[in-house]
């Protein structure tokens, strides 16, 4: 990874009067309102260039099957290769949420994540050293963008790359895994890159 994408995360909460599903039918429900807001959000179409994505990763609400929900909340993750595009998309999301507001239905939006972005070109010496380290263990590099611990350094203009030391699959699923056999080669790659970068700083 030679570029860090911008990430913005929102916590959306909804409160409503609640009540009994039979006796108080017709009262606003926090769950219903949040579902309405979610449905509006998932109809949005973020641009593909620059690549921009979103995901409702968590949703909670209510306290029993026969109760009109008093509380509900969701967590929304938004990402983009462009800070400006991400800001524009966030405004679309906020408008979709605010469209659900009505008397006795209160929605609040809290920013719970704000990761900056930055990048260095593939031709940057650090990227080229990482490329050489991979090639030294008979692997060809793939240049990617993503959200990593390097984001903050890249955002402040500090050359940074993020490398892997093995392969894996099913990312962020309960059955996510890594392959253990290539780890020794991956660590050797890390050592080569560290020594090469130190030598470059000393002589370059």
PDB file of C-alpha atoms in Angstrom:
ATOM      1  CA  UNK A   1       0.000   0.000   0.000  1.00  0.00           C
ATOM      2  CA  UNK A   2       1.479   3.311  -1.073  1.00  0.00           C
ATOM      3  CA  UNK A   3      -1.683   5.380  -0.547  1.00  0.00           C
ATOM      4  CA  UNK A   4      -4.099   5.779   2.326  1.00  0.00           C
ATOM      5  CA  UNK A   5      -7.760   6.389   1.562  1.00  0.00           C
ATOM      6  CA  UNK A   6      -9.929   8.796   3.557  1.00  0.00           C
ATOM      7  CA  UNK A   7     -12.332   7.188   6.038  1.00  0.00           C
ATOM      8  CA  UNK A   8     -15.300   8.782   7.795  1.00  0.00           C
ATOM      9  CA  UNK A   9     -17.532   6.931  10.277  1.00  0.00           C
ATOM     10  CA  UNK A  10     -20.895   8.035  11.640  1.00  0.00           C
ATOM     11  CA  UNK A  11     -22.975   6.832  14.568  1.00  0.00           C
ATOM     12  CA  UNK A  12     -26.637   7.554  13.893  1.00  0.00           C
ATOM     13  CA  UNK A  13     -29.062   7.338  16.821  1.00  0.00           C
ATOM     14  CA  UNK A  14     -32.845   7.597  16.820  1.00  0.00           C
ATOM     15  CA  UNK A  15     -35.245   8.151  19.696  1.00  0.00           C
ATOM     16  CA  UNK A  16     -39.055   7.903  19.637  1.00  0.00           C
ATOM     17  CA  UNK A  17     -41.867   7.683  22.220  1.00  0.00           C
ATOM     18  CA  UNK A  18     -42.310   3.904  22.009  1.00  0.00           C
ATOM     19  CA  UNK A  19     -45.190   1.920  23.421  1.00  0.00           C
ATOM     20  CA  UNK A  20     -47.200  -1.283  22.998  1.00  0.00           C
ATOM     21  CA  UNK A  21     -47.407  -2.739  19.491  1.00  0.00           C
ATOM     22  CA  UNK A  22     -51.220  -3.189  19.764  1.00  0.00           C
ATOM     23  CA  UNK A  23     -52.376  -0.505  22.161  1.00  0.00           C
ATOM     24  CA  UNK A  24     -50.230   2.274  20.735  1.00  0.00           C
ATOM     25  CA  UNK A  25     -50.128   1.257  17.088  1.00  0.00           C
ATOM     26  CA  UNK A  26     -49.340   4.259  14.930  1.00  0.00           C
ATOM     27  CA  UNK A  27     -46.856   5.866  17.288  1.00  0.00           C
ATOM     28  CA  UNK A  28     -43.450   6.552  15.741  1.00  0.00           C
ATOM     29  CA  UNK A  29     -40.921   3.754  16.139  1.00  0.00           C
ATOM     30  CA  UNK A  30     -37.208   4.391  16.414  1.00  0.00           C
ATOM     31  CA  UNK A  31     -36.529   1.121  14.571  1.00  0.00           C
ATOM     32  CA  UNK A  32     -38.929   1.993  11.746  1.00  0.00           C
ATOM     33  CA  UNK A  33     -37.393   5.457  11.394  1.00  0.00           C
ATOM     34  CA  UNK A  34     -33.879   4.057  11.324  1.00  0.00           C
ATOM     35  CA  UNK A  35     -34.883   1.464   8.729  1.00  0.00           C
ATOM     36  CA  UNK A  36     -36.349   4.294   6.647  1.00  0.00           C
ATOM     37  CA  UNK A  37     -33.094   6.252   6.933  1.00  0.00           C
ATOM     38  CA  UNK A  38     -31.054   3.137   6.096  1.00  0.00           C
ATOM     39  CA  UNK A  39     -33.190   2.433   3.018  1.00  0.00           C
ATOM     40  CA  UNK A  40     -32.584   5.979   1.802  1.00  0.00           C
ATOM     41  CA  UNK A  41     -28.832   5.653   2.387  1.00  0.00           C
ATOM     42  CA  UNK A  42     -28.465   2.376   0.484  1.00  0.00           C
ATOM     43  CA  UNK A  43     -30.129   3.892  -2.591  1.00  0.00           C
ATOM     44  CA  UNK A  44     -27.319   6.454  -2.861  1.00  0.00           C
ATOM     45  CA  UNK A  45     -24.776   5.883  -5.623  1.00  0.00           C
ATOM     46  CA  UNK A  46     -21.261   7.017  -4.693  1.00  0.00           C
ATOM     47  CA  UNK A  47     -18.880   7.633  -7.601  1.00  0.00           C
ATOM     48  CA  UNK A  48     -16.623   4.894  -8.884  1.00  0.00           C
ATOM     49  CA  UNK A  49     -13.932   7.396  -9.878  1.00  0.00           C
ATOM     50  CA  UNK A  50     -12.575   8.404  -7.458  1.00  0.00           C
ATOM     51  CA  UNK A  51     -13.612   5.145  -5.842  1.00  0.00           C
ATOM     52  CA  UNK A  52     -15.990   5.786  -2.951  1.00  0.00           C
ATOM     53  CA  UNK A  53     -17.767   3.179  -0.811  1.00  0.00           C
ATOM     54  CA  UNK A  54     -20.053   2.920   2.204  1.00  0.00           C
ATOM     55  CA  UNK A  55     -21.304   0.218   4.548  1.00  0.00           C
ATOM     56  CA  UNK A  56     -23.802   0.011   7.392  1.00  0.00           C
ATOM     57  CA  UNK A  57     -21.839  -2.371   9.566  1.00  0.00           C
ATOM     58  CA  UNK A  58     -23.887  -2.395  12.769  1.00  0.00           C
ATOM     59  CA  UNK A  59     -27.555  -1.771  13.506  1.00  0.00           C
ATOM     60  CA  UNK A  60     -29.350  -2.162  16.836  1.00  0.00           C
ATOM     61  CA  UNK A  61     -32.682  -1.219  18.352  1.00  0.00           C
ATOM     62  CA  UNK A  62     -35.757  -2.044  20.341  1.00  0.00           C
ATOM     63  CA  UNK A  63     -36.142  -4.089  23.499  1.00  0.00           C
ATOM     64  CA  UNK A  64     -38.906  -6.611  22.746  1.00  0.00           C
ATOM     65  CA  UNK A  65     -40.858  -8.015  19.814  1.00  0.00           C
ATOM     66  CA  UNK A  66     -44.149  -6.474  20.916  1.00  0.00           C
ATOM     67  CA  UNK A  67     -42.819  -3.034  21.810  1.00  0.00           C
ATOM     68  CA  UNK A  68     -42.672   0.020  19.585  1.00  0.00           C
ATOM     69  CA  UNK A  69     -38.989   0.831  19.748  1.00  0.00           C
ATOM     70  CA  UNK A  70     -37.863   3.826  21.761  1.00  0.00           C
ATOM     71  CA  UNK A  71     -34.214   3.642  20.663  1.00  0.00           C
ATOM     72  CA  UNK A  72     -32.246   2.459  17.651  1.00  0.00           C
ATOM     73  CA  UNK A  73     -28.804   3.146  16.253  1.00  0.00           C
ATOM     74  CA  UNK A  74     -26.480   2.261  13.408  1.00  0.00           C
ATOM     75  CA  UNK A  75     -22.825   2.678  12.486  1.00  0.00           C
ATOM     76  CA  UNK A  76     -21.919   3.769   8.967  1.00  0.00           C
ATOM     77  CA  UNK A  77     -18.468   3.462   7.391  1.00  0.00           C
ATOM     78  CA  UNK A  78     -17.647   5.653   4.344  1.00  0.00           C
ATOM     79  CA  UNK A  79     -14.420   5.605   2.343  1.00  0.00           C
ATOM     80  CA  UNK A  80     -13.002   7.391  -0.677  1.00  0.00           C
ATOM     81  CA  UNK A  81      -9.817   7.994  -2.596  1.00  0.00           C
ATOM     82  CA  UNK A  82     -10.732  11.710  -2.476  1.00  0.00           C
ATOM     83  CA  UNK A  83     -11.316  13.764   0.675  1.00  0.00           C
ATOM     84  CA  UNK A  84     -13.539  16.215  -1.220  1.00  0.00           C
ATOM     85  CA  UNK A  85     -15.634  13.427  -2.745  1.00  0.00           C
ATOM     86  CA  UNK A  86     -16.041  11.818   0.670  1.00  0.00           C
ATOM     87  CA  UNK A  87     -17.230  15.121   2.138  1.00  0.00           C
ATOM     88  CA  UNK A  88     -19.776  15.520  -0.653  1.00  0.00           C
ATOM     89  CA  UNK A  89     -21.059  11.984  -0.152  1.00  0.00           C
ATOM     90  CA  UNK A  90     -21.363  12.531   3.581  1.00  0.00           C
ATOM     91  CA  UNK A  91     -23.649  15.490   2.899  1.00  0.00           C
ATOM     92  CA  UNK A  92     -25.865  13.218   0.791  1.00  0.00           C
ATOM     93  CA  UNK A  93     -25.999  10.740   3.657  1.00  0.00           C
ATOM     94  CA  UNK A  94     -26.868  13.444   6.170  1.00  0.00           C
ATOM     95  CA  UNK A  95     -29.640  14.731   3.919  1.00  0.00           C
ATOM     96  CA  UNK A  96     -31.078  11.209   3.611  1.00  0.00           C
ATOM     97  CA  UNK A  97     -31.116  10.870   7.406  1.00  0.00           C
ATOM     98  CA  UNK A  98     -32.600  14.304   8.024  1.00  0.00           C
ATOM     99  CA  UNK A  99     -35.407  13.536   5.547  1.00  0.00           C
ATOM    100  CA  UNK A 100     -36.728  10.963   8.043  1.00  0.00           C
ATOM    101  CA  UNK A 101     -37.100  13.438  10.900  1.00  0.00           C
ATOM    102  CA  UNK A 102     -40.673  14.170  11.977  1.00  0.00           C
ATOM    103  CA  UNK A 103     -42.445  15.154  15.212  1.00  0.00           C
ATOM    104  CA  UNK A 104     -41.456  12.895  18.128  1.00  0.00           C
ATOM    105  CA  UNK A 105     -38.678  11.280  16.095  1.00  0.00           C
ATOM    106  CA  UNK A 106     -35.240  12.588  16.996  1.00  0.00           C
ATOM    107  CA  UNK A 107     -32.172  11.596  14.989  1.00  0.00           C
ATOM    108  CA  UNK A 108     -28.615  12.499  15.904  1.00  0.00           C
ATOM    109  CA  UNK A 109     -25.400  12.037  13.939  1.00  0.00           C
ATOM    110  CA  UNK A 110     -22.048  11.681  15.683  1.00  0.00           C
ATOM    111  CA  UNK A 111     -18.693  11.419  13.920  1.00  0.00           C
ATOM    112  CA  UNK A 112     -16.879   8.455  15.489  1.00  0.00           C
ATOM    113  CA  UNK A 113     -14.072   8.031  12.964  1.00  0.00           C
ATOM    114  CA  UNK A 114     -12.133  10.412  10.751  1.00  0.00           C
ATOM    115  CA  UNK A 115      -9.028   8.952   9.147  1.00  0.00           C
ATOM    116  CA  UNK A 116      -7.013  11.269   6.884  1.00  0.00           C
ATOM    117  CA  UNK A 117      -5.608  10.319   3.503  1.00  0.00           C
ATOM    118  CA  UNK A 118      -2.340  10.695   1.634  1.00  0.00           C
ATOM    119  CA  UNK A 119      -0.137   8.952  -0.896  1.00  0.00           C
ATOM    120  CA  UNK A 120       3.270   8.678  -2.468  1.00  0.00           C
ATOM    121  CA  UNK A 121       3.758   7.769  -6.144  1.00  0.00           C
ATOM    122  CA  UNK A 122       4.784   4.290  -7.239  1.00  0.00           C
ATOM    123  CA  UNK A 123       8.074   5.783  -8.488  1.00  0.00           C
ATOM    124  CA  UNK A 124       8.949   7.065  -5.013  1.00  0.00           C
ATOM    125  CA  UNK A 125      12.242   5.540  -3.768  1.00  0.00           C
ATOM    126  CA  UNK A 126      10.552   3.913  -0.772  1.00  0.00           C
ATOM    127  CA  UNK A 127       8.009   2.165  -2.993  1.00  0.00           C
ATOM    128  CA  UNK A 128      10.786   1.053  -5.312  1.00  0.00           C
ATOM    129  CA  UNK A 129      12.757  -0.363  -2.372  1.00  0.00           C
ATOM    130  CA  UNK A 130       9.665  -2.290  -1.261  1.00  0.00           C
ATOM    131  CA  UNK A 131       9.302  -3.567  -4.816  1.00  0.00           C
ATOM    132  CA  UNK A 132      12.911  -4.742  -4.865  1.00  0.00           C
ATOM    133  CA  UNK A 133      12.493  -6.496  -1.506  1.00  0.00           C
ATOM    134  CA  UNK A 134       9.509  -8.449  -2.841  1.00  0.00           C
ATOM    135  CA  UNK A 135      11.298  -9.347  -6.037  1.00  0.00           C
ATOM    136  CA  UNK A 136      14.240 -10.605  -3.979  1.00  0.00           C
ATOM    137  CA  UNK A 137      11.974 -13.322  -2.553  1.00  0.00           C
ATOM    138  CA  UNK A 138      10.545 -14.084  -6.029  1.00  0.00           C
ATOM    139  CA  UNK A 139       7.263 -12.187  -5.635  1.00  0.00           C
ATOM    140  CA  UNK A 140       5.850  -9.484  -7.859  1.00  0.00           C
ATOM    141  CA  UNK A 141       4.322  -6.466  -6.116  1.00  0.00           C
ATOM    142  CA  UNK A 142       0.734  -5.288  -6.384  1.00  0.00           C
ATOM    143  CA  UNK A 143       0.325  -1.557  -5.774  1.00  0.00           C
ATOM    144  CA  UNK A 144      -2.808  -0.880  -3.740  1.00  0.00           C
ATOM    145  CA  UNK A 145      -4.597   1.847  -1.809  1.00  0.00           C
ATOM    146  CA  UNK A 146      -6.300   1.213   1.507  1.00  0.00           C
ATOM    147  CA  UNK A 147      -6.865   2.279   5.081  1.00  0.00           C
ATOM    148  CA  UNK A 148      -3.896   1.416   7.313  1.00  0.00           C
ATOM    149  CA  UNK A 149      -1.862   2.755  10.208  1.00  0.00           C
ATOM    150  CA  UNK A 150       0.216   4.582   7.586  1.00  0.00           C
ATOM    151  CA  UNK A 151      -2.601   7.022   6.810  1.00  0.00           C
ATOM    152  CA  UNK A 152      -1.628   9.557   9.448  1.00  0.00           C
ATOM    153  CA  UNK A 153       2.006   9.659   8.301  1.00  0.00           C
ATOM    154  CA  UNK A 154       1.047   9.966   4.637  1.00  0.00           C
ATOM    155  CA  UNK A 155      -1.412  12.739   5.494  1.00  0.00           C
ATOM    156  CA  UNK A 156       1.450  14.680   7.070  1.00  0.00           C
ATOM    157  CA  UNK A 157       3.714  14.224   4.064  1.00  0.00           C
ATOM    158  CA  UNK A 158       5.890  11.467   5.546  1.00  0.00           C
ATOM    159  CA  UNK A 159       6.800   8.765   2.983  1.00  0.00           C
ATOM    160  CA  UNK A 160       5.301   5.496   4.196  1.00  0.00           C
ATOM    161  CA  UNK A 161       4.400   2.101   2.787  1.00  0.00           C
ATOM    162  CA  UNK A 162       2.447  -0.759   4.298  1.00  0.00           C
ATOM    163  CA  UNK A 163       3.548  -4.276   3.383  1.00  0.00           C
ATOM    164  CA  UNK A 164       2.225  -7.748   4.059  1.00  0.00           C
ATOM    165  CA  UNK A 165       4.222 -10.734   5.249  1.00  0.00           C
ATOM    166  CA  UNK A 166       1.865 -13.475   4.068  1.00  0.00           C
ATOM    167  CA  UNK A 167      -1.383 -14.238   2.275  1.00  0.00           C
ATOM    168  CA  UNK A 168      -4.864 -14.701   3.644  1.00  0.00           C
ATOM    169  CA  UNK A 169      -8.532 -14.522   2.822  1.00  0.00           C
ATOM    170  CA  UNK A 170     -12.096 -13.785   3.946  1.00  0.00           C
ATOM    171  CA  UNK A 171     -11.064 -10.419   5.386  1.00  0.00           C
ATOM    172  CA  UNK A 172     -13.232  -9.157   8.260  1.00  0.00           C
ATOM    173  CA  UNK A 173     -15.291 -12.338   8.343  1.00  0.00           C
ATOM    174  CA  UNK A 174     -15.474 -14.726  11.272  1.00  0.00           C
ATOM    175  CA  UNK A 175     -13.566 -17.281   9.186  1.00  0.00           C
ATOM    176  CA  UNK A 176     -10.767 -14.906   8.210  1.00  0.00           C
ATOM    177  CA  UNK A 177      -7.435 -16.675   7.939  1.00  0.00           C
ATOM    178  CA  UNK A 178      -3.761 -16.302   7.045  1.00  0.00           C
ATOM    179  CA  UNK A 179      -1.323 -18.774   5.541  1.00  0.00           C
ATOM    180  CA  UNK A 180       1.526 -19.578   7.913  1.00  0.00           C
ATOM    181  CA  UNK A 181       4.005 -21.116   5.467  1.00  0.00           C
ATOM    182  CA  UNK A 182       4.970 -17.870   3.648  1.00  0.00           C
ATOM    183  CA  UNK A 183       5.523 -15.912   6.882  1.00  0.00           C
ATOM    184  CA  UNK A 184       9.250 -16.659   7.005  1.00  0.00           C
ATOM    185  CA  UNK A 185       9.672 -15.252   3.493  1.00  0.00           C
ATOM    186  CA  UNK A 186       7.536 -12.263   4.435  1.00  0.00           C
ATOM    187  CA  UNK A 187       9.703 -11.492   7.440  1.00  0.00           C
ATOM    188  CA  UNK A 188      12.809 -11.782   5.271  1.00  0.00           C
ATOM    189  CA  UNK A 189      11.228  -9.261   2.899  1.00  0.00           C
ATOM    190  CA  UNK A 190      10.596  -6.937   5.860  1.00  0.00           C
ATOM    191  CA  UNK A 191      14.224  -7.218   6.969  1.00  0.00           C
ATOM    192  CA  UNK A 192      15.479  -6.501   3.435  1.00  0.00           C
ATOM    193  CA  UNK A 193      13.234  -3.437   3.144  1.00  0.00           C
ATOM    194  CA  UNK A 194      14.263  -2.117   6.547  1.00  0.00           C
ATOM    195  CA  UNK A 195      17.975  -2.462   5.751  1.00  0.00           C
ATOM    196  CA  UNK A 196      17.542  -0.982   2.275  1.00  0.00           C
ATOM    197  CA  UNK A 197      15.591   2.003   3.612  1.00  0.00           C
ATOM    198  CA  UNK A 198      18.195   2.603   6.334  1.00  0.00           C
ATOM    199  CA  UNK A 199      21.001   2.432   3.782  1.00  0.00           C
ATOM    200  CA  UNK A 200      19.140   4.827   1.482  1.00  0.00           C
ATOM    201  CA  UNK A 201      18.687   7.349   4.287  1.00  0.00           C
ATOM    202  CA  UNK A 202      22.376   7.030   5.184  1.00  0.00           C
ATOM    203  CA  UNK A 203      23.795   7.295   1.673  1.00  0.00           C
ATOM    204  CA  UNK A 204      20.984   9.002  -0.263  1.00  0.00           C
TER     205      UNK A 204
END
